[in-house]
Coordinates of C-alpha atoms in Angstrom, one line a residue:
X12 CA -46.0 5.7 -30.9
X13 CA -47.4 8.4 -28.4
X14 CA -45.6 11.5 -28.1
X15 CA -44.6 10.9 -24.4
X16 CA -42.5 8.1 -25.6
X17 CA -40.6 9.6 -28.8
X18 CA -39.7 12.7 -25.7
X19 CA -38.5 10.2 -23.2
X20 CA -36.5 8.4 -26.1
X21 CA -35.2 11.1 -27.0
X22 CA -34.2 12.3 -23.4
X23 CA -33.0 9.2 -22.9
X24 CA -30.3 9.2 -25.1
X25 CA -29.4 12.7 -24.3
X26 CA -28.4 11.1 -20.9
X27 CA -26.4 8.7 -22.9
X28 CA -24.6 10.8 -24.6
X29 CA -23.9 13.1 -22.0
X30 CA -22.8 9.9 -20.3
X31 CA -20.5 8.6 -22.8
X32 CA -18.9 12.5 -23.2
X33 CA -18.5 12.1 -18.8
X34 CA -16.7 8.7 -19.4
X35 CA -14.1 10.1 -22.2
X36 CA -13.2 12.6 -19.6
X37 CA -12.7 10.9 -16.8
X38 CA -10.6 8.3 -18.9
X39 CA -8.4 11.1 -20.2
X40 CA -8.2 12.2 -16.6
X41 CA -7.2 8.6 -15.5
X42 CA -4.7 9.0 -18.0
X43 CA -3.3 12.0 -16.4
X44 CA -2.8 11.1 -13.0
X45 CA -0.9 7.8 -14.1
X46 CA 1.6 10.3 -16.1
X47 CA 1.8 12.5 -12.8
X48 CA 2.8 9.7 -10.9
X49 CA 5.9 8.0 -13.2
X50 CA 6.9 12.2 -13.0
X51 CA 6.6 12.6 -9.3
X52 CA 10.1 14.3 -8.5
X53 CA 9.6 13.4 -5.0
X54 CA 7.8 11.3 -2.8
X55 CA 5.8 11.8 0.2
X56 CA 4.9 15.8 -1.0
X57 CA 1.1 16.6 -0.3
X58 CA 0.9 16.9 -4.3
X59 CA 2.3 13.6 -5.0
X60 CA 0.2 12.0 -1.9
X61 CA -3.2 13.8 -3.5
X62 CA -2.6 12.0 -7.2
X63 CA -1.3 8.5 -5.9
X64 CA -4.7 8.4 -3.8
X65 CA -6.8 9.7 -7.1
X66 CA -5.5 7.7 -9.0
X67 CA -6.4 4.5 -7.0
X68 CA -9.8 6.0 -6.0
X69 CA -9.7 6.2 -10.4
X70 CA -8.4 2.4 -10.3
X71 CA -11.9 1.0 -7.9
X72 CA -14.2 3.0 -10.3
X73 CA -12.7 0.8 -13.1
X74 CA -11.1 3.5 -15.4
X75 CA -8.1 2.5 -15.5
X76 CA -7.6 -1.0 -17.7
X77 CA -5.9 -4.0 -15.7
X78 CA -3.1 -5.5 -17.5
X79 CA -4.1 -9.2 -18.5
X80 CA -2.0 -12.1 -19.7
X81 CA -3.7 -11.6 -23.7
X82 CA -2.9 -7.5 -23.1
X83 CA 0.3 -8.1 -22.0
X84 CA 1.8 -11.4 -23.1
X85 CA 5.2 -12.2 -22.6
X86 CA 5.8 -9.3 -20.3
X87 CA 2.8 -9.9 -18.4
X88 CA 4.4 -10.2 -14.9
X89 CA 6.5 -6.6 -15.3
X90 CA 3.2 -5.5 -16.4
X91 CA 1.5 -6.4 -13.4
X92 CA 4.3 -5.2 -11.6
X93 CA 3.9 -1.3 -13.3
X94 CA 0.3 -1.4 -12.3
X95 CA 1.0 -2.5 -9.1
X96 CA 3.5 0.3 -8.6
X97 CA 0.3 2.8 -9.2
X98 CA -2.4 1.3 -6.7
X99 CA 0.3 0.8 -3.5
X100 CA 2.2 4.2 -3.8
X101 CA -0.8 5.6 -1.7
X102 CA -1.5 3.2 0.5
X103 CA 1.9 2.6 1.1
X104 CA 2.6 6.2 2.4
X105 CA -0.6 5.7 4.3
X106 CA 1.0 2.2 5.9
X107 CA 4.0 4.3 6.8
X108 CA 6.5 2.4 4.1
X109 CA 5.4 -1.7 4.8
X110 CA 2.1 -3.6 3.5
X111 CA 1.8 -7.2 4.2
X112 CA 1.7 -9.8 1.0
X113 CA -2.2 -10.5 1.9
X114 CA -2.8 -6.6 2.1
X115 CA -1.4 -6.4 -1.2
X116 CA -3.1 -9.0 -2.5
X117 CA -6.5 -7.9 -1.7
X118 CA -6.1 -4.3 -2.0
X119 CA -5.3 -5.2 -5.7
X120 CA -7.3 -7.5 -6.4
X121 CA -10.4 -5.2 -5.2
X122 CA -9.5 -2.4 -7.8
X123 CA -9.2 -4.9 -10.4
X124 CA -12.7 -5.6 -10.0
X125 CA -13.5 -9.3 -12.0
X126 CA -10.0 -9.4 -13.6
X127 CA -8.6 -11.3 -10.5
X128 CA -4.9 -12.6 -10.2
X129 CA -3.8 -15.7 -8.7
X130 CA -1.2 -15.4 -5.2
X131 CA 1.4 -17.3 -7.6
X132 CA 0.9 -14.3 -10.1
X133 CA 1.2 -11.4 -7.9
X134 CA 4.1 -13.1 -6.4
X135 CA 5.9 -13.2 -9.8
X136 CA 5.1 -9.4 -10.1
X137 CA 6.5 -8.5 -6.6
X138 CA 10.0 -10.1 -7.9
X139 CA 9.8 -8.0 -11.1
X140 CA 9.7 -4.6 -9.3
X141 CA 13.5 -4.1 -9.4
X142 CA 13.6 -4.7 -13.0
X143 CA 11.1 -1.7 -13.6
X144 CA 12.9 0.8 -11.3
X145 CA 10.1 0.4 -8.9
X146 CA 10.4 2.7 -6.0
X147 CA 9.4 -0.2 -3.7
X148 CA 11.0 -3.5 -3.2
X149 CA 9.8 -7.3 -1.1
X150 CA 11.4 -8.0 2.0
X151 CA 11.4 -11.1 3.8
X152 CA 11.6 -11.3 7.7
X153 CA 13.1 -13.8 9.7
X154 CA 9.7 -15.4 10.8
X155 CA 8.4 -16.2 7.2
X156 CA 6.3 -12.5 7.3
X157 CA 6.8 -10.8 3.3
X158 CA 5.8 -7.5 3.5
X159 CA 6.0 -4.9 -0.1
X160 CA 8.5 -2.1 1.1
X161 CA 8.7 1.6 0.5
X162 CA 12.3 2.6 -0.9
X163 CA 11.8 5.5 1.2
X164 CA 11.2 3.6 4.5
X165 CA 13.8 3.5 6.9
X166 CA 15.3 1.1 9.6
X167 CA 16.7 3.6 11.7
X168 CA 13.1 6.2 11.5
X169 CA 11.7 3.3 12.4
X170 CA 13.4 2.8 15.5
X171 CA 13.5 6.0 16.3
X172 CA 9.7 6.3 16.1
X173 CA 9.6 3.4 18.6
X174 CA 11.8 5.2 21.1
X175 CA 9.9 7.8 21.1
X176 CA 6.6 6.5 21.9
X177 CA 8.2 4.9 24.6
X178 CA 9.9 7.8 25.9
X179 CA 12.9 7.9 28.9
X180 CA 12.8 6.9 32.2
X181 CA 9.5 6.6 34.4
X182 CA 8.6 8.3 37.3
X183 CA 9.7 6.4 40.7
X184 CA 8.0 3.3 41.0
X185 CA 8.9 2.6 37.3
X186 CA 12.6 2.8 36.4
X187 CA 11.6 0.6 33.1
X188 CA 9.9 3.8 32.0
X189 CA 6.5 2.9 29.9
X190 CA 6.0 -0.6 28.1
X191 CA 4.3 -1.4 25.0
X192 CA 2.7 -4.6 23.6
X193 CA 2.2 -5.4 20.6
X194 CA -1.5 -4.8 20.2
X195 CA -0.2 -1.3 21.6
X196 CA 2.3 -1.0 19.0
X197 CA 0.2 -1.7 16.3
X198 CA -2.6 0.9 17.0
X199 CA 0.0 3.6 17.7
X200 CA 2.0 2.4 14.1
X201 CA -1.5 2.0 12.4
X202 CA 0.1 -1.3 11.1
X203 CA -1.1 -5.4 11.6
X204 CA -0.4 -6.8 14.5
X205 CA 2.2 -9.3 12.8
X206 CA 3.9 -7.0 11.4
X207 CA 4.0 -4.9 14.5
X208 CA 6.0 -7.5 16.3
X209 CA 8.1 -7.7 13.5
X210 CA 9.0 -3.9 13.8
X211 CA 9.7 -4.4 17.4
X212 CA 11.6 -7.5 17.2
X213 CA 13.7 -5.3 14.8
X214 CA 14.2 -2.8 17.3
X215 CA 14.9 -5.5 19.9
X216 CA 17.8 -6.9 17.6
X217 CA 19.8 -3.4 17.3
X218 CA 20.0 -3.6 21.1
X219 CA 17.1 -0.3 21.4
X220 CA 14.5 -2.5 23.3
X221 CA 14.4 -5.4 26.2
X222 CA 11.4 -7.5 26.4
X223 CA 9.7 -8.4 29.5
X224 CA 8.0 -12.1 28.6
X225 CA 5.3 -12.3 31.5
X226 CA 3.7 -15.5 30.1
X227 CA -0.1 -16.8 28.7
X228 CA 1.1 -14.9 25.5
X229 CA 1.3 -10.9 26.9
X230 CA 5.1 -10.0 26.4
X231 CA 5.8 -6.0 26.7
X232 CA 8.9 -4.2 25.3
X233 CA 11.0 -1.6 27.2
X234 CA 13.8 1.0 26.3
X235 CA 17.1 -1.0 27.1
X236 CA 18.8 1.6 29.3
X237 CA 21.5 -1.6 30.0
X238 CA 23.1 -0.2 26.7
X239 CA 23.7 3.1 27.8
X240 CA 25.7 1.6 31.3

């Protein structure tokens, strides 16, 4: 065999090795960012916000194993559900506190690479997060919309938020003060659009907002300043 290919062997598996060493760290590392998230004392700190995001940038690289129904067995849904704590906490923060069931599903199924779940599984998991101390819970709206919840998210921030945006009283000419749609609302709450109306709905329901239904589909929310008469 020519010298040239005994050298480029031999290099070859240099890279390999070197390789393989590269893989055992970052593994180790994967490892350590799934610890520093069950020990998070708090929520929403820049530290805990950095590692959640690692760790699901660690997730779509494939380093961290997916639990499956021959790893896990009989405990395979509160499996799921563990793992599924790890991949939302960041995008959940990044959401603001609510992620639709379909935003779930594909976010998860994407860092699980070819391991896919069915809908029916990941359903099963949702309802297991209580029994693993989960700091997120499903909610079910009035309309039929699940969403996965924060259990830091708030009602009341929520509507708060809303006000705010919408601000007091307009200028003469527009007592109402300013409106918002829901397209508007879901830019400004970085959130789907059906789960925009949801959130205003909400706020409609506590008495915080009057709609103004102008027809072909366009309705536009307003402070209710009736409550303060």
């Amino acid at each position: 065999m020519p010298l040239v290919h005994h050298s480029t062997i031999d290099q070859a598996f240099q890279d390999l090795s070197q390789l393989m060493s590269k893989a055992e760290e970052m593994v180790k590392l994967a490892e350590y960012f799934k610890e520093r998230l069950h020990q998070q004392p708090g929520a929403g700190a820049p530290e805990a916000e950095l590692d959640a995001e690692t760790a699901l940038d660690l997730f779509d690289l494939g380093l961290v194993t997916p639990v499956t129904k021959e790893s896990a067995g009989r405990q395979y849904h509160r499996e799921l559900a563990r793992q599924l704590v790890e991949v939302l906490q960041g995008p959940l923060q990044k959401a603001g506190g609510m992620l639709p069931l379909p935003e779930v599903y594909c976010l998860y199924c994407r860092v699980r690479g070819s391991e896919l779940i069915s809908p029916d599984d990941l359903l099963h998991a949702l309802e297991c997060l209580p029994h693993v101390q989960a700091p997120m819970q499903l909610r079910d709206f009035t309309s039929g919309l699940r969403v996965v919840q924060a259990a830091s998210f708030s009602d009341d921030r929520l509507c708060q938020r809303i006000l705010d945006i919408l601000g007091g009283e307009g200028p003469a000419g527009q007592p109402l003060g300013q409106g918002l749609s829901v397209e508007d609302a879901a830019v400004i709450l970085g959130t789907p659009r059906a789960l925009a109306a949801e959130q205003l709905e909400l706020a409609e329901g506590r008495g915080l907002l009057c709609r103004d239904d102008a027809g072909h589909g366009s309705v536009v929310f307003y402070r209710n300043f009736f409550a303060a008469l």
